CSV table of C-alpha atoms in Angstrom, one decimal:
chain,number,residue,atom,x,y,z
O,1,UNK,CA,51.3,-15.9,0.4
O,2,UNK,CA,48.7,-18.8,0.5
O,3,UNK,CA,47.5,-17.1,3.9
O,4,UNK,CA,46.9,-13.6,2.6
O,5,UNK,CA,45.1,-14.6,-1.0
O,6,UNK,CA,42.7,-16.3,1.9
O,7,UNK,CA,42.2,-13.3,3.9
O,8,UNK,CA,41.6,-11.4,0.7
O,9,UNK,CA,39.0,-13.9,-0.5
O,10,UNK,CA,37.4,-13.7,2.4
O,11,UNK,CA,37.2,-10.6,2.6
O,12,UNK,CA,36.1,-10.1,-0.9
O,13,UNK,CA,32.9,-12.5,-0.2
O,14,UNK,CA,32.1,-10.8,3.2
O,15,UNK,CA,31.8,-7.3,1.1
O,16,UNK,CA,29.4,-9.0,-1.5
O,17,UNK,CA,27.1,-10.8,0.8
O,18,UNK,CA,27.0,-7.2,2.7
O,19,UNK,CA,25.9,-5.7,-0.7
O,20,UNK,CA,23.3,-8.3,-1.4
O,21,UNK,CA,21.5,-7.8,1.8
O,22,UNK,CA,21.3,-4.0,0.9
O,23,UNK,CA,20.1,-4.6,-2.3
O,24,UNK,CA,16.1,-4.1,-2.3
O,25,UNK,CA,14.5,-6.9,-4.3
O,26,UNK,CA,13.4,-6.4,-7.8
O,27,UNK,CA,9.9,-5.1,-8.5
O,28,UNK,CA,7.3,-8.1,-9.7
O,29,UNK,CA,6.1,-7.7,-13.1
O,30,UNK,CA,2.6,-6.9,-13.6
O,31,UNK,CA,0.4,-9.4,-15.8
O,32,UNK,CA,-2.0,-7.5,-17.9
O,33,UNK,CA,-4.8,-9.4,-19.5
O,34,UNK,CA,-5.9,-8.1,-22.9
O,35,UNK,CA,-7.0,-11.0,-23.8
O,36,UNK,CA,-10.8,-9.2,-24.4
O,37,UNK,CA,-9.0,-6.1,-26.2
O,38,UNK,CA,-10.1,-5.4,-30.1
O,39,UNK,CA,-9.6,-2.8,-32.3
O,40,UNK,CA,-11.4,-3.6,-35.8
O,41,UNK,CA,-15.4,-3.0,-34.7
O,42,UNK,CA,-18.8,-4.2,-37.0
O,43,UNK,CA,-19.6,-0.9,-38.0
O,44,UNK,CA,-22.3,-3.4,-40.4
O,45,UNK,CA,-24.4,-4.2,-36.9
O,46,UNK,CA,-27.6,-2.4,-37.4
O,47,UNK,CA,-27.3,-0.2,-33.7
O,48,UNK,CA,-29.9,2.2,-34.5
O,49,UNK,CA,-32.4,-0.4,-34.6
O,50,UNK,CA,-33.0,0.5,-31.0
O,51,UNK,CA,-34.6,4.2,-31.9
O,52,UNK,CA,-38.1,4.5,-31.2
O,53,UNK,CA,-38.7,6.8,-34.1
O,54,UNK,CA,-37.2,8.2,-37.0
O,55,UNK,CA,-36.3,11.5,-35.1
O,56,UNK,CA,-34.4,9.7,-32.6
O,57,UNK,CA,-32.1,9.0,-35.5
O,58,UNK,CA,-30.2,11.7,-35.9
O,59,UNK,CA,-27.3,11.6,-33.5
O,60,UNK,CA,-24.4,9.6,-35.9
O,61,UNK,CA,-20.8,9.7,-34.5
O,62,UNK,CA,-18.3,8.5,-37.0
O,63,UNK,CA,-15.5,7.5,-35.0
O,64,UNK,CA,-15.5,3.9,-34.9
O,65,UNK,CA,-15.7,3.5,-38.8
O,66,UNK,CA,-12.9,6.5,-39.1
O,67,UNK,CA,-10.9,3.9,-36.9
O,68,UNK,CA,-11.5,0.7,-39.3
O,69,UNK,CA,-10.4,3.5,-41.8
O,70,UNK,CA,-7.1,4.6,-40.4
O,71,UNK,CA,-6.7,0.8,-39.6
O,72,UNK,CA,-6.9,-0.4,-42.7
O,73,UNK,CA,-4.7,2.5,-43.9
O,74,UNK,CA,-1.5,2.5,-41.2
O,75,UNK,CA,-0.3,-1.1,-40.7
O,76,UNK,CA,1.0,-0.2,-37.7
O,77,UNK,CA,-2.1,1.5,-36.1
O,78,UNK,CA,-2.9,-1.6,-34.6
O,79,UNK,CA,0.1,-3.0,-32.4
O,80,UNK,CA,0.5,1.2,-31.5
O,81,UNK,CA,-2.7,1.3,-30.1
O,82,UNK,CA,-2.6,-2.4,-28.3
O,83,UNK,CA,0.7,-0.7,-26.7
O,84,UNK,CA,-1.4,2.1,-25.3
O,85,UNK,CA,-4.2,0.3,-23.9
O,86,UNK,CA,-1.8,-2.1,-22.4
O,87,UNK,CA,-0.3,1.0,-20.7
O,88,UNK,CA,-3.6,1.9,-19.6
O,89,UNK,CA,-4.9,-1.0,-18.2
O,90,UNK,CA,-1.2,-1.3,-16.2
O,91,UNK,CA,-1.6,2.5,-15.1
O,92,UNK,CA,-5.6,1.5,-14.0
O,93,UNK,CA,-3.5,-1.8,-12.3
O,94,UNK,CA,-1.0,0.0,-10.2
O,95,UNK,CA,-3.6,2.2,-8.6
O,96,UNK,CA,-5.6,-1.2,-7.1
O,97,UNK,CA,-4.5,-2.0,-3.6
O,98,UNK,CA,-3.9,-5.5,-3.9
O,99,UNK,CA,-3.7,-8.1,-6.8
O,100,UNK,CA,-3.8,-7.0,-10.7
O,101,UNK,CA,-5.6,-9.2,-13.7
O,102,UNK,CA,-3.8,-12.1,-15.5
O,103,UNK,CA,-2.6,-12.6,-18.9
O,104,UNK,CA,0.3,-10.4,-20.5
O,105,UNK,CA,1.6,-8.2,-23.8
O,106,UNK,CA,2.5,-9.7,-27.0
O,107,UNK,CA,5.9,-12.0,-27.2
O,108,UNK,CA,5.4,-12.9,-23.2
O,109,UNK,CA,3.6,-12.4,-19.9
O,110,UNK,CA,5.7,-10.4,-18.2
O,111,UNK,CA,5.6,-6.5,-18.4
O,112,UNK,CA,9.1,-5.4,-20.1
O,113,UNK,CA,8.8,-2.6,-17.3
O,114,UNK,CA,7.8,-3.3,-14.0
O,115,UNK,CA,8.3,0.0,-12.5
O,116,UNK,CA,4.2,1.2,-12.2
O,117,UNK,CA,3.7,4.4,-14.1
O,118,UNK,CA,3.8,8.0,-12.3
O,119,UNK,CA,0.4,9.0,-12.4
O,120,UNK,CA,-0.9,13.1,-12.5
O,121,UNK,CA,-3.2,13.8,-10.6
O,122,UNK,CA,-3.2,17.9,-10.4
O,123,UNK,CA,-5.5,20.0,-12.9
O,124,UNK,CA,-5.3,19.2,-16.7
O,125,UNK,CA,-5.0,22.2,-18.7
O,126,UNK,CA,-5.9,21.6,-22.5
O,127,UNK,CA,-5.2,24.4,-24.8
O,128,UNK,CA,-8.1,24.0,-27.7
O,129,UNK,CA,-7.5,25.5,-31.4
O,130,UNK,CA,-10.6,26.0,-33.4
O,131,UNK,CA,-10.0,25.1,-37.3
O,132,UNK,CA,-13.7,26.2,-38.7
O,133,UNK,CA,-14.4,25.8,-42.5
O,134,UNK,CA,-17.2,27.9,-43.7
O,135,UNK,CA,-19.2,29.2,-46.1
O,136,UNK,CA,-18.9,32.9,-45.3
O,137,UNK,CA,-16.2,34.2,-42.5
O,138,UNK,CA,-18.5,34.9,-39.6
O,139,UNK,CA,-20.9,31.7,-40.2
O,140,UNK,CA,-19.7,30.3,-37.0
O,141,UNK,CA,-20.3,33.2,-34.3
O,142,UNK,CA,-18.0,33.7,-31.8
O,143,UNK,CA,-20.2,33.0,-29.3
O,144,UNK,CA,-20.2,29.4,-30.3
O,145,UNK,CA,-17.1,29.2,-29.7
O,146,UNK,CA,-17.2,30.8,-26.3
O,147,UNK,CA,-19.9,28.6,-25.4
O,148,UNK,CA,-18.6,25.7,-26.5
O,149,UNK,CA,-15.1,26.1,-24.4
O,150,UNK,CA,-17.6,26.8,-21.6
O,151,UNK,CA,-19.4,23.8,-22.1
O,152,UNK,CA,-16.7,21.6,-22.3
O,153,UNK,CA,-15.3,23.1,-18.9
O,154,UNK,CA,-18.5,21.8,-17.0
O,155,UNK,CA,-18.9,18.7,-18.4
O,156,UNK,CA,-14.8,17.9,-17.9
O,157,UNK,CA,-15.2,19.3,-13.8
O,158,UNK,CA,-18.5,18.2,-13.0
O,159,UNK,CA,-20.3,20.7,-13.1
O,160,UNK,CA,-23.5,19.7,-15.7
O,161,UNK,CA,-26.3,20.8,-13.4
O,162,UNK,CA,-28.6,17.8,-14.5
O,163,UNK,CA,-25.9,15.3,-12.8
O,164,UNK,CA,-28.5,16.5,-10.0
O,165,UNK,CA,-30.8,14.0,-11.1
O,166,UNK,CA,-28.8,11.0,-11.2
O,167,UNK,CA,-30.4,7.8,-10.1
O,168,UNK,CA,-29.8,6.3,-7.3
O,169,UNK,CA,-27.5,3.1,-8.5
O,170,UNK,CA,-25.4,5.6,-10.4
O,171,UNK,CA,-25.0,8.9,-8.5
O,172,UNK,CA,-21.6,7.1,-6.7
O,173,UNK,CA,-20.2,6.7,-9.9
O,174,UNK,CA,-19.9,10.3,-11.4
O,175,UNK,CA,-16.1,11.3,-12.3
O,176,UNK,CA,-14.5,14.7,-12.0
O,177,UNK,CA,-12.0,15.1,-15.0
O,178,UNK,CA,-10.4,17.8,-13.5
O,179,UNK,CA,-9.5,18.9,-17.0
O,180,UNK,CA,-10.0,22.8,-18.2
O,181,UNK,CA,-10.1,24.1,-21.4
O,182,UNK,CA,-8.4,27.3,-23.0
O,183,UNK,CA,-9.0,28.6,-26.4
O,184,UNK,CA,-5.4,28.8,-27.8
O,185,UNK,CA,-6.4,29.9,-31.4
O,186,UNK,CA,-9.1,30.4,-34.0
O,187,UNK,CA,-8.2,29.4,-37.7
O,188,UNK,CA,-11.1,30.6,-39.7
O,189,UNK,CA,-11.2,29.7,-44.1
O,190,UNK,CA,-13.9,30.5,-46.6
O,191,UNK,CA,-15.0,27.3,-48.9
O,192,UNK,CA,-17.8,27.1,-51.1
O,193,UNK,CA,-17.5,22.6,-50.5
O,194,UNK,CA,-20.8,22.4,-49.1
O,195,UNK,CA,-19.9,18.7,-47.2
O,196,UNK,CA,-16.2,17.6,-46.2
O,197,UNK,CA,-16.9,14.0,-45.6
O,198,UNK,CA,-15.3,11.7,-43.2
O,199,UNK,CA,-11.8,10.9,-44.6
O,200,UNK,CA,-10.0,13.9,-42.9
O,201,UNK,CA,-9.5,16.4,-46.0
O,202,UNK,CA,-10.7,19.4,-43.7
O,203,UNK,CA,-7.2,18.7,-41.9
O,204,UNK,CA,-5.1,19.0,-44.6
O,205,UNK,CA,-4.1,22.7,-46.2
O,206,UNK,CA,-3.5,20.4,-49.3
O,207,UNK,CA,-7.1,19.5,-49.6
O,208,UNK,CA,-8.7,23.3,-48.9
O,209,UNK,CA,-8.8,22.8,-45.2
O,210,UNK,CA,-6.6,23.8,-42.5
O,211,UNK,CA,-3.7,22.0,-40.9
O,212,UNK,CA,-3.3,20.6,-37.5
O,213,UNK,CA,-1.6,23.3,-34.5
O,214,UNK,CA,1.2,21.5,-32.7
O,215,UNK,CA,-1.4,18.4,-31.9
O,216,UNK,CA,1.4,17.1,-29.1
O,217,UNK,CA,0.6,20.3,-27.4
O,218,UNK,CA,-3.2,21.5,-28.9
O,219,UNK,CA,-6.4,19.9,-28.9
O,220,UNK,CA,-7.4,20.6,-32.6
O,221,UNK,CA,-11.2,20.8,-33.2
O,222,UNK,CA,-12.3,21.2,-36.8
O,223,UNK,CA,-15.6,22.4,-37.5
O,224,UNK,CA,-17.3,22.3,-40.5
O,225,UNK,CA,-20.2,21.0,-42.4
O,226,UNK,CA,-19.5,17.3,-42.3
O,227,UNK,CA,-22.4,16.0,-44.5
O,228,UNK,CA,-24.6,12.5,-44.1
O,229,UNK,CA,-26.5,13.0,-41.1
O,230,UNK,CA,-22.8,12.9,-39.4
O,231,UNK,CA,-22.7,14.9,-36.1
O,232,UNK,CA,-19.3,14.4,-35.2
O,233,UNK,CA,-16.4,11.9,-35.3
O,234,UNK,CA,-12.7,12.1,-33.6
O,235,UNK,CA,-9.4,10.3,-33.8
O,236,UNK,CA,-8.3,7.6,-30.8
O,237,UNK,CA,-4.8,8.4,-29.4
O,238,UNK,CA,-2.5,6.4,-31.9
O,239,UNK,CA,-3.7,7.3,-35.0
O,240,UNK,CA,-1.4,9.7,-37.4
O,241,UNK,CA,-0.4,13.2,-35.8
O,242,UNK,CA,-1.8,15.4,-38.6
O,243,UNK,CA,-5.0,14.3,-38.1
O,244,UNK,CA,-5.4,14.0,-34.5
O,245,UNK,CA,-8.6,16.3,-32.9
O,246,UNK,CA,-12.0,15.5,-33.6
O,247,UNK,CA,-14.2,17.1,-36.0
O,248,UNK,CA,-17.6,19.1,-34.8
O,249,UNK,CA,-20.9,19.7,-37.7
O,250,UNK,CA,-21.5,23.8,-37.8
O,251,UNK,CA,-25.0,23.1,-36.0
O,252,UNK,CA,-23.6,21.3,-33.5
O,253,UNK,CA,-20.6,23.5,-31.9
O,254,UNK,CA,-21.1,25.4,-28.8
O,255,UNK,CA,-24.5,26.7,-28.2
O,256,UNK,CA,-27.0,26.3,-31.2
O,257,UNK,CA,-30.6,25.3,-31.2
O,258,UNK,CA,-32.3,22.0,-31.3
O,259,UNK,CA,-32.0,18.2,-30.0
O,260,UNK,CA,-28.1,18.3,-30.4
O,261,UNK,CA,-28.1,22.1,-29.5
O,262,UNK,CA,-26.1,21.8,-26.7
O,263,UNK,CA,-22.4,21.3,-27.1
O,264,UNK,CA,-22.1,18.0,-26.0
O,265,UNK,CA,-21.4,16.6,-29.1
O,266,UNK,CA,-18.2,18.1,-28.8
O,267,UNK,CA,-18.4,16.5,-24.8
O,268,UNK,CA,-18.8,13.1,-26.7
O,269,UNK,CA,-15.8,13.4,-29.5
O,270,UNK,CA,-13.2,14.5,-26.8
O,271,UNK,CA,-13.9,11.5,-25.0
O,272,UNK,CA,-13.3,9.5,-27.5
O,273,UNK,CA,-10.1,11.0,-28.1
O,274,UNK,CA,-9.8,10.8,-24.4
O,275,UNK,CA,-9.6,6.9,-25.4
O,276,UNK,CA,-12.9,6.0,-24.1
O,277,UNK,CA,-15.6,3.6,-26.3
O,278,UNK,CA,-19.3,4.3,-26.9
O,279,UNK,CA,-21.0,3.0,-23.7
O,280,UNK,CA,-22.7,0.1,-25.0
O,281,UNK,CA,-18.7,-0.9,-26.1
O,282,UNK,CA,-19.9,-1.3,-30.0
O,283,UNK,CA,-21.4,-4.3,-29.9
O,284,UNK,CA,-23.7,-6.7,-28.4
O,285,UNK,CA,-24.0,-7.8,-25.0
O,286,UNK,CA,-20.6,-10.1,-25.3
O,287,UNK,CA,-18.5,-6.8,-25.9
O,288,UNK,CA,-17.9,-4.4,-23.1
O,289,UNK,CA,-16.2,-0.8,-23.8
O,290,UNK,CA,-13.0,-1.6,-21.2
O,291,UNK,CA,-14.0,-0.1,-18.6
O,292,UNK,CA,-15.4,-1.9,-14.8
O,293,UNK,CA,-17.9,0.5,-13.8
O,294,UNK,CA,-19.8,1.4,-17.0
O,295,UNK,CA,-23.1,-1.9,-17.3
O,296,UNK,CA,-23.1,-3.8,-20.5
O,297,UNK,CA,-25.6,-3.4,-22.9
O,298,UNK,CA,-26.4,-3.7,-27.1
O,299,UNK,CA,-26.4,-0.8,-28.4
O,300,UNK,CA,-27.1,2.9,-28.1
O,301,UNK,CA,-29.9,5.0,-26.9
O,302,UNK,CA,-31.7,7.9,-28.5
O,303,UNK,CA,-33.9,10.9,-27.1
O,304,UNK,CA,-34.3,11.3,-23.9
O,305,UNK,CA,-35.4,7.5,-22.4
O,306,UNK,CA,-36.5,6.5,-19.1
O,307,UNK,CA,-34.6,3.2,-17.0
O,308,UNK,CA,-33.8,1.3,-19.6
O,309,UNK,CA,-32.5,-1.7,-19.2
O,310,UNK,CA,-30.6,-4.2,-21.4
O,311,UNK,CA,-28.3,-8.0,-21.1
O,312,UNK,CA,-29.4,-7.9,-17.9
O,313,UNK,CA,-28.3,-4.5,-16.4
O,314,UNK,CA,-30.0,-1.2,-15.9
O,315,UNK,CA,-28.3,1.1,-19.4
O,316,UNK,CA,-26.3,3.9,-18.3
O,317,UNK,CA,-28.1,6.5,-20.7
O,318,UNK,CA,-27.1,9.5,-19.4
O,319,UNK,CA,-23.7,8.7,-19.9
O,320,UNK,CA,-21.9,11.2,-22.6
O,321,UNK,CA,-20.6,8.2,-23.9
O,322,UNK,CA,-24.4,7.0,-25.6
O,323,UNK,CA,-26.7,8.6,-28.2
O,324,UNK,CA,-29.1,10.9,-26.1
O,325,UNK,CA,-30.0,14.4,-26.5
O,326,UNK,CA,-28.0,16.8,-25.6
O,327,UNK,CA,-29.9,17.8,-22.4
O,328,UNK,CA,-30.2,14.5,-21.4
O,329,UNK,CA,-26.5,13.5,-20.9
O,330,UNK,CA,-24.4,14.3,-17.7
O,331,UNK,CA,-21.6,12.3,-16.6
O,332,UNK,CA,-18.4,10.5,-17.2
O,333,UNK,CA,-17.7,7.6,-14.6
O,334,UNK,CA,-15.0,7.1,-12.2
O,335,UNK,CA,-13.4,4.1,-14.7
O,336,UNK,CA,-14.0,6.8,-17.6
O,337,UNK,CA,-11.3,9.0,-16.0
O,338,UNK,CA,-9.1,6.1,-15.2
O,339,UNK,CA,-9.0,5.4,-18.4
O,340,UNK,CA,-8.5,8.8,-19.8
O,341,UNK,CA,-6.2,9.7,-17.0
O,342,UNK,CA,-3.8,6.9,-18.3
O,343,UNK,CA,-3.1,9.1,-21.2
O,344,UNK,CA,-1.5,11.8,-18.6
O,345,UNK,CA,0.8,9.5,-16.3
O,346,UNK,CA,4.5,9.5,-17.0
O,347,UNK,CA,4.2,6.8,-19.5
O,348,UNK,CA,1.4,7.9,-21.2
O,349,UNK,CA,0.1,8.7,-24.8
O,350,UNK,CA,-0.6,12.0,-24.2
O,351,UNK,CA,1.4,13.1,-21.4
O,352,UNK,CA,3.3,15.8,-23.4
O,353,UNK,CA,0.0,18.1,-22.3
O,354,UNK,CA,1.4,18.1,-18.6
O,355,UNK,CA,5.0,17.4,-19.2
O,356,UNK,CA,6.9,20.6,-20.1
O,357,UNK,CA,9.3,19.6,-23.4
């Protein structure tokens, strides 16, 4: 008997050590450093100090004091929005060849899940809905609308004919989105409000505007007269589903006339609710907008400038990220699309836009 419970020991430890040596080895944990990542921004900092006249004024995105806004109003905005630029710097990580940045997440500096995310790399399709909020039905033309889809489908595929002129140290730098647009709807209401501000009442039925389309599945883009010199302004991926879109001035959607006459202002908002920052990172030289590839500087620039330069780099003005005129902005880089491509891997904020539910 003492013989046999031996054999079958034995045994027992030979089929074990077999299954070990097939076992593959568990995947490292990535360390993330977010160690420069903020959220809160000094909307008090005085950027348009760098305008060369009054004129050159006039562009005025609201987004980053609509984010202290919904900060200060959802508690949990913050850590929700730390979790999804930690998933984008770990989906910009995996795609390196060799070697990832230190540091960690909150509570530790190991990633809870090592497995890299799946990234998406095939066409983006974005169906758009059109909220507009007007005077008189039929303020807004339809060929705005038009226009402005069309817009946003060549600045999103590269295909702004001014990218042409690029300079030199940028013209390896110019990103592809790969994204297309589709109008999915058009929500037209009569108001006699003749400015709807910047604390998201044209979103709300409630508060005489019109409610958000399905936003997990919709682009929502609300266009009405905004008031205060305010071009535009949209919502970072995090903030409260109702709300989420960006919001357009009437002069300023599709094809108007002017400085700002162009579209892109609607090219600008959509990136930032493709989680990307001003260019110039909303701030001084010290702050950067997250992304490798885009040069520092200390604030934004207006009109149409020459070479520019700024803490010690050449300024990237013709990104759609800044504050120039229409005409004179023409690319996203190739870390811009990282970073907004994060928001379409498997793990990501916004991947219910490729991912059939």
């Amino acid at each position: 008997m003492k013989h046999l419970l031996l054999k079958v020991t034995a045994l027992f430890l030979l089929v074990v050590s077999c299954n070990s040596n097939d076992l593959e080895p568990a995947p490292k944990a990535m360390e993330i450093d977010m160690s420069d990542f903020f959220v809160y921004t000094d909307t008090s900092t005085d950027i348009m100090s760098k305008a060369t006249d009054s004129k050159d004024k006039r562009r005025n995105c609201h987004t980053m004091i609509n984010l202290n806004r919904l900060l200060d109003e959802n508690p949990g905005l913050e850590k929700k929005m730390y979790a999804i630029e930690y998933q984008t710097r770990k989906f910009i990580a995996s795609k390196k060849p060799s070697g990832t940045p230190g540091g960690g997440p909150p509570g530790g500096n190991e990633d809870p899940d090592p497995e890299p995310p799946v990234a998406y790399d095939g066409t983006i399709t974005i169906p758009v809905v059109v909220n507009i909020i007007e005077k008189e039905l039929g303020q807004v033309k339809e060929s705005q609308i038009s226009s402005q889809i069309d817009i946003l489908n060549e600045d999103f595929n590269n295909a702004n004919p001014n990218t042409s002129g690029a300079p030199d140290n940028f013209k390896n730098l110019v990103a592809d989105y790969n994204i297309n647009f589709q109008l999915a709807g058009v929500n037209r209401k009569e108001s006699s409000k003749n400015s709807w501000g910047t604390r998201d009442a044209m979103k709300s039925s409630k508060k005489g505007g019109i409610d958000a389309t399905d936003p997990a599945h919709n682009l929502n883009i609300w266009v009405c007269e905004i008031g205060g010199g305010i071009l535009g302004y949209a919502q970072f991926p995090g903030g409260p589903a109702k709300t989420d879109g960006v919001v357009i001035g009437i002069d300023y959607f599709g094809e108007t006339v002017g400085a700002y006459g162009d579209g892109r202002t609607a090219t600008h908002e959509i990136g930032h609710w493709l989680n990307l920052r001003h260019i110039w990172g909303d701030g001084g030289c010290s702050v950067d907008d997250f992304v490798t590839d885009t040069p520092v500087s200390d604030g934004p620039n207006y009109g149409c400038p020459g070479e520019t330069t700024n803490c010690g780099t050449i300024d990237m003005t013709m990104n759609y990220m800044d504050y120039v005129y229409d005409n004179c902005m023409y690319m996203f880089t190739i870390g811009q699309n990282d970073r907004s491509r994060a928001l379409f891997a498997s793990d990501g904020y916004r991947s219910s836009f490729v991912n059939a539910n």
